[in-house]
């Protein structure tokens, strides 16, 4: 699974960088569907991951995104202890203009043709209604509404996982995991951010919130007694914890120089602009970073529960395990003096390698 860095942008070469198993290009003239499904690794189980609909500037941008997303799903499932592989899909197009029932159902047919090797779910630009259309063509969909037997909104479960991850970080750093008296800046008050703010305020943490949606920001701040701040100033706050719960790549050279926190722990995917460079910068600056795919696994656990037939109680129990998962990552990072993201990758890769051995031993 080791990565080779190269400037060669040919398709097969890009697939080799993270050793992707399979990539399917889906094209349908009648519906205008142009999609890519990437299956990174199925050692642990079927590849589960969302379908993102985005107006990518180039086809190569779409390919790179789906390769990156599917690989991170492999790692997320592996470190969370789930029997799932990693996969993702992207549909090239503007979800506000180009999305139709026919396009989504055509996409569903492509998913069906993979016979369960890939299970799809929602992501940026797709929603539960879209999953219902895809479900009309294939059973290999997760994240359906509760009203039709699905696991429902993953937001509260994802928030619970982030909350447990924050506590795991506190325990490692201070020897106890209490949030009382701690200050935390939550960037993004959406599906996950709002529930996280609620959990933090329930434990009397001092919470600052930012959002580019001013109405939402005001509503959430008022409802939970948090302090609203201007979204550009979130990186300058003198807080214990920064919780990125909006978009990815908010942790980069510029922001690391501004951050004063001791811990970064939030739900956003792909938080580090560059895994190697910024993981190392955080290690050197002494900021404890909870790797995104470990701390935000609650959403995946929620979807897995739908496939495995778990009830809510079991789903929450698995989500609570994020506390220990984060602590294990931090321990390895400390023991080997490596960035926390590298430590997480090592743990995930070891589980996959160990299970691969069992699979080939008889
Ligand atoms: P969401 O779209 O509901 O909320 C995101 C919020 O961030 C919005 O309110 C948006 O206005 C705000 N925002 C965007 N740019 C911002 C900026 N620069 N500064 C401040 N606020 C900004 O999304 P969500 O479902 O809450 O997910 C948040 C993040 O967590 C995403 O990166 C997502 O991929 C990740 N995630 C979500 C889940 C889940 O179950 N929803 C699970 C795992 C990971």
Coordinates of C-alpha atoms and ligand atoms in Angstrom, one line a residue:
X1 CA 0.0 0.0 0.0
X2 CA 3.0 2.3 0.1
X3 CA 2.8 5.4 -2.0
X4 CA 5.2 6.3 -4.8
X5 CA 5.5 9.9 -5.6
X6 CA 5.6 10.7 -9.3
X7 CA 4.7 13.3 -11.7
X8 CA 3.4 10.8 -14.3
X9 CA -0.4 11.6 -14.5
X10 CA -1.3 8.6 -16.7
X11 CA -4.4 6.8 -15.3
X12 CA -2.7 3.5 -14.5
X13 CA 0.2 5.3 -12.9
X14 CA -2.1 7.2 -10.6
X15 CA -3.8 4.0 -9.7
X16 CA -0.4 2.5 -8.8
X17 CA 0.4 5.4 -6.4
X18 CA -1.8 4.0 -3.6
X19 CA -2.3 0.5 -5.2
X20 CA -6.0 0.9 -6.1
X21 CA -7.6 -2.4 -6.9
X22 CA -10.2 -1.2 -9.4
X23 CA -11.5 2.0 -10.9
X24 CA -14.7 2.1 -13.0
X25 CA -15.4 4.9 -15.4
X26 CA -19.2 5.3 -15.8
X27 CA -20.5 7.0 -18.9
X28 CA -24.0 7.3 -20.1
X29 CA -24.9 9.6 -23.0
X30 CA -28.7 9.6 -22.5
X31 CA -28.6 10.9 -18.9
X32 CA -25.3 12.8 -19.1
X33 CA -23.8 10.7 -16.4
X34 CA -20.0 10.9 -16.1
X35 CA -18.9 9.2 -12.9
X36 CA -15.9 7.4 -11.5
X37 CA -16.1 4.7 -8.9
X38 CA -12.8 3.8 -7.1
X39 CA -12.3 0.7 -5.1
X40 CA -9.1 1.0 -3.1
X41 CA -8.9 -2.1 -1.0
X42 CA -11.3 -4.9 -0.1
X43 CA -9.1 -7.0 2.2
X44 CA -11.4 -6.3 5.2
X45 CA -14.7 -6.3 3.4
X46 CA -16.8 -4.5 0.7
X47 CA -15.6 -1.1 -0.2
X48 CA -18.0 1.5 1.4
X49 CA -17.8 5.2 0.7
X50 CA -19.8 8.2 -0.4
X51 CA -20.7 9.5 -3.8
X52 CA -19.6 13.1 -4.2
X53 CA -21.2 15.3 -6.9
X54 CA -19.0 18.2 -7.8
X55 CA -18.3 20.4 -10.9
X56 CA -14.6 19.3 -11.2
X57 CA -12.6 21.6 -13.5
X58 CA -10.9 18.6 -15.2
X59 CA -11.5 14.9 -15.4
X60 CA -8.1 14.4 -13.8
X61 CA -9.2 16.5 -10.8
X62 CA -12.2 14.1 -10.4
X63 CA -9.9 11.1 -10.7
X64 CA -7.5 12.4 -8.1
X65 CA -10.3 13.2 -5.7
X66 CA -11.9 9.8 -5.9
X67 CA -8.6 8.1 -5.5
X68 CA -7.8 10.1 -2.4
X69 CA -11.2 9.7 -0.9
X70 CA -11.4 5.9 -1.5
X71 CA -8.0 5.4 0.1
X72 CA -8.9 7.4 3.2
X73 CA -12.1 5.2 3.5
X74 CA -9.8 2.1 3.6
X75 CA -7.8 3.6 6.4
X76 CA -10.9 4.8 8.3
X77 CA -12.6 1.4 8.2
X78 CA -9.4 -0.4 9.2
X79 CA -8.5 1.7 12.2
X80 CA -12.1 1.7 13.4
X81 CA -12.1 -2.1 13.4
X82 CA -14.9 -2.4 10.9
X83 CA -15.0 -5.3 8.3
X84 CA -15.1 -2.9 5.4
X85 CA -12.8 -1.9 2.6
X86 CA -12.4 1.5 1.1
X87 CA -14.2 2.9 -1.9
X88 CA -15.7 6.2 -3.1
X89 CA -17.4 7.6 -6.2
X90 CA -17.6 11.0 -7.8
X91 CA -20.2 12.3 -10.3
X92 CA -18.9 15.1 -12.4
X93 CA -21.5 17.9 -12.5
X94 CA -23.2 20.6 -10.5
X95 CA -25.5 19.0 -8.0
X96 CA -27.8 22.1 -8.1
X97 CA -28.4 22.0 -11.9
X98 CA -27.4 18.6 -13.3
X99 CA -28.9 16.1 -10.8
X100 CA -31.9 14.2 -12.1
X101 CA -33.6 11.0 -11.1
X102 CA -32.5 9.3 -14.3
X103 CA -28.9 10.2 -13.8
X104 CA -28.8 8.9 -10.2
X105 CA -30.6 5.7 -11.2
X106 CA -28.2 5.2 -14.1
X107 CA -25.4 5.6 -11.5
X108 CA -27.2 3.1 -9.4
X109 CA -27.0 0.6 -12.3
X110 CA -23.2 0.9 -12.4
X111 CA -23.1 0.3 -8.6
X112 CA -25.3 -2.7 -9.1
X113 CA -22.9 -4.1 -11.7
X114 CA -20.2 -4.3 -9.1
X115 CA -22.2 -7.0 -7.2
X116 CA -21.6 -5.6 -3.8
X117 CA -17.9 -5.0 -4.1
X118 CA -18.8 -1.3 -3.7
X119 CA -21.5 0.1 -1.4
X120 CA -22.3 3.7 -1.9
X121 CA -23.6 6.5 0.5
X122 CA -24.1 10.2 0.5
X123 CA -21.3 12.8 0.4
X124 CA -20.9 16.4 -0.6
X125 CA -23.5 17.2 -3.3
X126 CA -25.7 14.1 -2.7
X127 CA -28.3 13.5 0.0
X128 CA -30.6 10.8 1.4
X129 CA -33.2 11.5 -1.3
X130 CA -30.6 10.7 -3.9
X131 CA -29.7 7.5 -2.1
X132 CA -33.4 6.5 -2.4
X133 CA -33.1 6.9 -6.2
X134 CA -30.0 4.8 -6.3
X135 CA -31.7 2.3 -4.1
X136 CA -34.3 1.8 -6.8
X137 CA -31.6 0.2 -8.9
X138 CA -29.3 -1.5 -6.4
X139 CA -29.4 -2.7 -2.8
X140 CA -25.8 -1.7 -2.3
X141 CA -26.5 1.7 -0.7
X142 CA -26.2 2.8 2.9
X143 CA -27.3 5.9 4.8
X144 CA -31.0 5.6 3.9
X145 CA -33.6 7.4 5.9
X146 CA -34.8 5.7 9.1
X147 CA -38.4 5.7 7.7
X148 CA -37.4 3.1 5.1
X149 CA -35.2 1.0 7.3
X150 CA -31.9 3.0 7.1
X151 CA -29.7 4.3 9.8
X152 CA -30.7 7.9 9.3
X153 CA -28.8 11.1 9.9
X154 CA -25.2 10.3 10.7
X155 CA -24.5 13.8 12.0
X156 CA -25.3 13.2 15.7
X157 CA -23.3 9.9 15.7
X158 CA -20.3 11.6 14.0
X159 CA -20.5 14.4 16.6
X160 CA -20.5 11.8 19.4
X161 CA -17.4 10.3 17.9
X162 CA -15.6 13.6 17.7
X163 CA -16.6 14.4 21.3
X164 CA -15.1 11.0 22.4
X165 CA -12.0 11.7 20.4
X166 CA -11.6 15.1 22.0
X167 CA -11.8 13.4 25.4
X168 CA -9.2 10.9 24.3
X169 CA -6.8 13.7 23.5
X170 CA -7.5 15.5 26.8
X171 CA -6.8 12.3 28.7
X172 CA -3.4 11.8 26.9
X173 CA -2.4 15.4 27.4
X174 CA -3.7 16.3 30.9
X175 CA -4.3 12.9 32.5
X176 CA -8.1 13.5 32.8
X177 CA -10.7 14.0 30.1
X178 CA -12.9 16.6 31.7
X179 CA -14.1 19.5 29.4
X180 CA -15.2 21.7 32.2
X181 CA -13.0 24.8 32.1
X182 CA -11.6 24.0 28.7
X183 CA -12.1 26.4 25.7
X184 CA -12.8 25.2 22.2
X185 CA -13.3 26.8 18.8
X186 CA -15.7 25.0 16.6
X187 CA -15.4 25.9 12.9
X188 CA -18.7 25.1 11.1
X189 CA -22.0 24.7 12.8
X190 CA -23.6 22.2 10.3
X191 CA -24.9 18.7 10.8
X192 CA -21.9 17.6 12.9
X193 CA -20.8 21.0 14.3
X194 CA -24.1 21.8 15.9
X195 CA -24.4 18.5 17.7
X196 CA -20.8 18.8 18.9
X197 CA -21.5 22.2 20.3
X198 CA -24.4 20.8 22.2
X199 CA -22.3 18.0 23.7
X200 CA -19.5 20.4 24.7
X201 CA -21.8 22.9 26.3
X202 CA -23.5 20.0 28.2
X203 CA -20.1 19.6 29.9
X204 CA -19.6 23.3 30.5
X205 CA -16.8 23.9 28.0
X206 CA -16.3 27.5 26.8
X207 CA -17.3 27.2 23.2
X208 CA -16.6 29.7 20.3
X209 CA -18.3 29.1 17.0
X210 CA -17.8 30.3 13.5
X211 CA -19.7 29.8 10.2
X212 CA -19.9 31.6 6.9
X213 CA -23.7 31.2 7.2
X214 CA -24.4 34.1 9.6
X215 CA -28.0 33.1 10.3
X216 CA -27.0 29.6 11.2
X217 CA -24.1 30.9 13.3
X218 CA -26.3 33.2 15.3
X219 CA -29.0 30.5 15.8
X220 CA -26.5 27.9 17.1
X221 CA -24.7 30.3 19.3
X222 CA -27.9 31.5 20.9
X223 CA -29.4 28.0 21.3
X224 CA -26.4 26.6 23.2
X225 CA -24.8 29.6 24.8
X226 CA -21.7 29.6 22.6
X227 CA -19.8 32.8 21.5
X228 CA -20.0 33.6 17.8
X229 CA -16.8 34.8 16.2
X230 CA -16.0 36.1 12.7
X231 CA -15.0 33.1 10.6
X232 CA -11.6 34.4 9.5
X233 CA -10.5 35.0 13.2
X234 CA -11.1 31.4 14.3
X235 CA -7.4 30.5 13.9
X236 CA -6.2 33.3 16.1
X237 CA -8.3 32.5 19.2
X238 CA -6.5 31.6 22.4
X239 CA -8.2 28.3 23.0
X240 CA -7.3 24.8 24.2
X241 CA -8.9 23.0 21.2
X242 CA -9.6 23.9 17.6
X243 CA -12.3 21.7 16.1
X244 CA -12.5 22.0 12.3
X245 CA -16.0 20.9 11.3
X246 CA -16.5 22.6 8.0
X247 CA -14.3 22.0 5.0
X248 CA -11.0 20.3 4.4
X249 CA -7.4 21.6 4.1
X250 CA -7.9 24.2 6.9
X251 CA -4.6 23.1 8.4
X252 CA -1.8 24.5 6.3
X253 CA 1.5 26.4 6.8
X254 CA -0.3 29.7 7.2
X255 CA -2.9 28.5 9.8
X256 CA -0.5 26.4 11.8
X257 CA 1.6 29.6 12.4
X258 CA -1.5 31.3 13.7
X259 CA -3.0 28.5 15.9
X260 CA -2.4 28.8 19.6
X261 CA -4.3 25.7 20.6
X262 CA -2.9 22.5 22.2
X263 CA -5.2 20.1 20.4
X264 CA -6.8 20.0 16.9
X265 CA -9.8 17.6 16.9
X266 CA -12.8 17.9 14.6
X267 CA -15.0 16.2 12.0
X268 CA -13.8 17.7 8.7
X269 CA -12.4 15.3 6.1
X270 CA -8.9 15.8 4.7
X271 CA -8.0 18.5 7.3
X272 CA -4.3 18.6 6.5
X273 CA -3.5 20.4 3.3
X274 CA -0.4 18.1 3.0
X275 CA -0.4 15.0 5.1
X276 CA 3.4 14.7 5.4
X277 CA 4.4 18.3 5.6
X278 CA 1.7 19.6 7.9
X279 CA 1.6 16.4 10.1
X280 CA 5.3 17.0 10.8
X281 CA 4.8 20.8 11.4
X282 CA 2.2 20.1 14.0
X283 CA 4.4 17.5 15.7
X284 CA 7.3 20.0 15.8
X285 CA 5.0 22.8 17.1
X286 CA 3.7 20.5 19.9
X287 CA 0.1 20.6 18.7
X288 CA -1.7 17.3 19.3
X289 CA -3.6 16.5 16.1
X290 CA -6.4 13.9 16.2
X291 CA -6.2 12.4 12.7
X292 CA -9.4 13.3 10.8
X293 CA -10.3 9.8 9.6
X294 CA -9.9 8.3 13.1
X295 CA -12.0 10.9 15.0
X296 CA -14.7 11.3 12.4
X297 CA -15.4 7.6 11.9
X298 CA -18.8 7.9 13.7
X299 CA -20.5 8.6 10.3
X300 CA -19.0 5.4 8.8
X301 CA -20.0 3.4 11.9
X302 CA -23.5 4.6 11.5
X303 CA -23.6 3.4 7.9
X304 CA -21.9 0.1 8.8
X305 CA -24.6 -0.5 11.4
X306 CA -27.2 -0.4 8.6
X307 CA -25.4 -3.1 6.6
X308 CA -24.5 -5.2 9.7
X309 CA -28.0 -4.8 11.2
X310 CA -26.9 -3.2 14.5
X311 CA -29.2 -1.3 16.7
X312 CA -28.6 2.3 17.9
X313 CA -27.1 1.2 21.2
X314 CA -24.5 -1.0 19.5
X315 CA -23.7 1.8 17.0
X316 CA -23.1 4.2 19.9
X317 CA -20.9 1.7 21.7
X318 CA -18.7 1.3 18.6
X319 CA -18.6 5.1 18.3
X320 CA -17.4 5.4 21.9
X321 CA -14.4 3.3 20.9
X322 CA -13.0 6.3 19.1
X323 CA -11.7 7.4 22.5
X324 CA -9.3 4.4 22.7
X325 CA -8.5 4.5 19.0
X326 CA -7.3 8.1 19.3
X327 CA -5.3 7.3 22.4
X328 CA -3.6 4.4 20.7
X329 CA -2.6 6.7 17.8
X330 CA -1.2 9.3 20.2
X331 CA 0.7 6.7 22.1
X332 CA 2.4 5.4 19.0
X333 CA 3.1 8.9 17.8
X334 CA 4.8 9.7 21.1
X335 CA 6.7 6.3 21.2
X336 CA 8.1 6.6 17.7
X337 CA 8.2 10.5 17.6
X338 CA 6.2 10.5 14.3
X339 CA 3.3 12.6 13.3
X340 CA -0.1 11.4 14.5
X341 CA -1.3 10.9 10.9
X342 CA 1.6 8.6 10.2
X343 CA 1.0 6.7 13.4
X344 CA -2.7 6.3 12.4
X345 CA -1.6 5.1 8.9
X346 CA 0.7 2.5 10.5
X347 CA -2.0 1.1 12.7
X348 CA -4.5 0.9 9.8
X349 CA -1.9 -0.7 7.5
X350 CA -0.9 -3.3 10.1
X351 CA -4.5 -4.4 10.6
X352 CA -5.0 -4.8 6.8
X353 CA -1.7 -6.7 6.4
X354 CA -2.5 -9.0 9.4
X355 CA -5.9 -9.9 8.0
X356 CA -4.5 -10.4 4.5
X357 CA -2.1 -13.0 6.0
X358 CA -5.1 -14.9 7.6
X359 CA -7.0 -14.8 4.3
X360 CA -4.1 -16.4 2.4
X361 CA -3.1 -18.9 5.0
X362 CA -5.8 -21.6 4.2
Ligands
LIG1 P1 -22.5 20.7 6.8 O1 -22.5 21.1 5.3 O2 -23.8 20.3 7.4 O3 -21.9 21.8 7.7 C1 -20.7 22.5 7.3 C2 -20.9 23.9 7.9 O4 -19.6 24.6 7.7 C3 -21.9 24.7 7.1 O5 -22.8 25.3 8.1 C4 -21.1 25.8 6.4 O6 -21.8 27.0 6.2 C5 -19.9 25.9 7.3 N1 -18.7 26.4 6.6 C6 -18.3 26.3 5.4 N2 -17.1 26.9 5.2 C7 -16.8 27.5 6.3 C8 -15.7 28.3 6.8 N3 -14.7 28.7 6.0 N4 -15.7 28.8 8.1 C9 -16.8 28.5 8.9 N5 -17.8 27.7 8.5 C10 -17.8 27.2 7.3 O7 -21.5 19.5 6.9 P2 -21.4 18.4 8.0 O8 -22.2 17.2 7.6 O9 -21.6 19.0 9.4 O10 -19.9 18.0 7.9 C11 -18.8 18.8 8.3 C12 -17.5 18.2 8.0 O11 -17.4 16.9 8.6 C13 -17.3 17.9 6.5 O12 -15.9 18.1 6.2 C14 -17.7 16.5 6.4 O13 -17.1 15.9 5.2 C15 -17.2 15.9 7.7 N6 -17.9 14.7 8.1 C16 -19.3 14.7 8.2 C17 -19.9 13.5 8.7 C18 -21.4 13.5 8.8 O14 -21.9 12.5 9.3 N7 -22.2 14.5 8.4 C19 -19.2 12.4 9.0 C20 -17.8 12.4 8.9 C21 -17.2 13.6 8.5

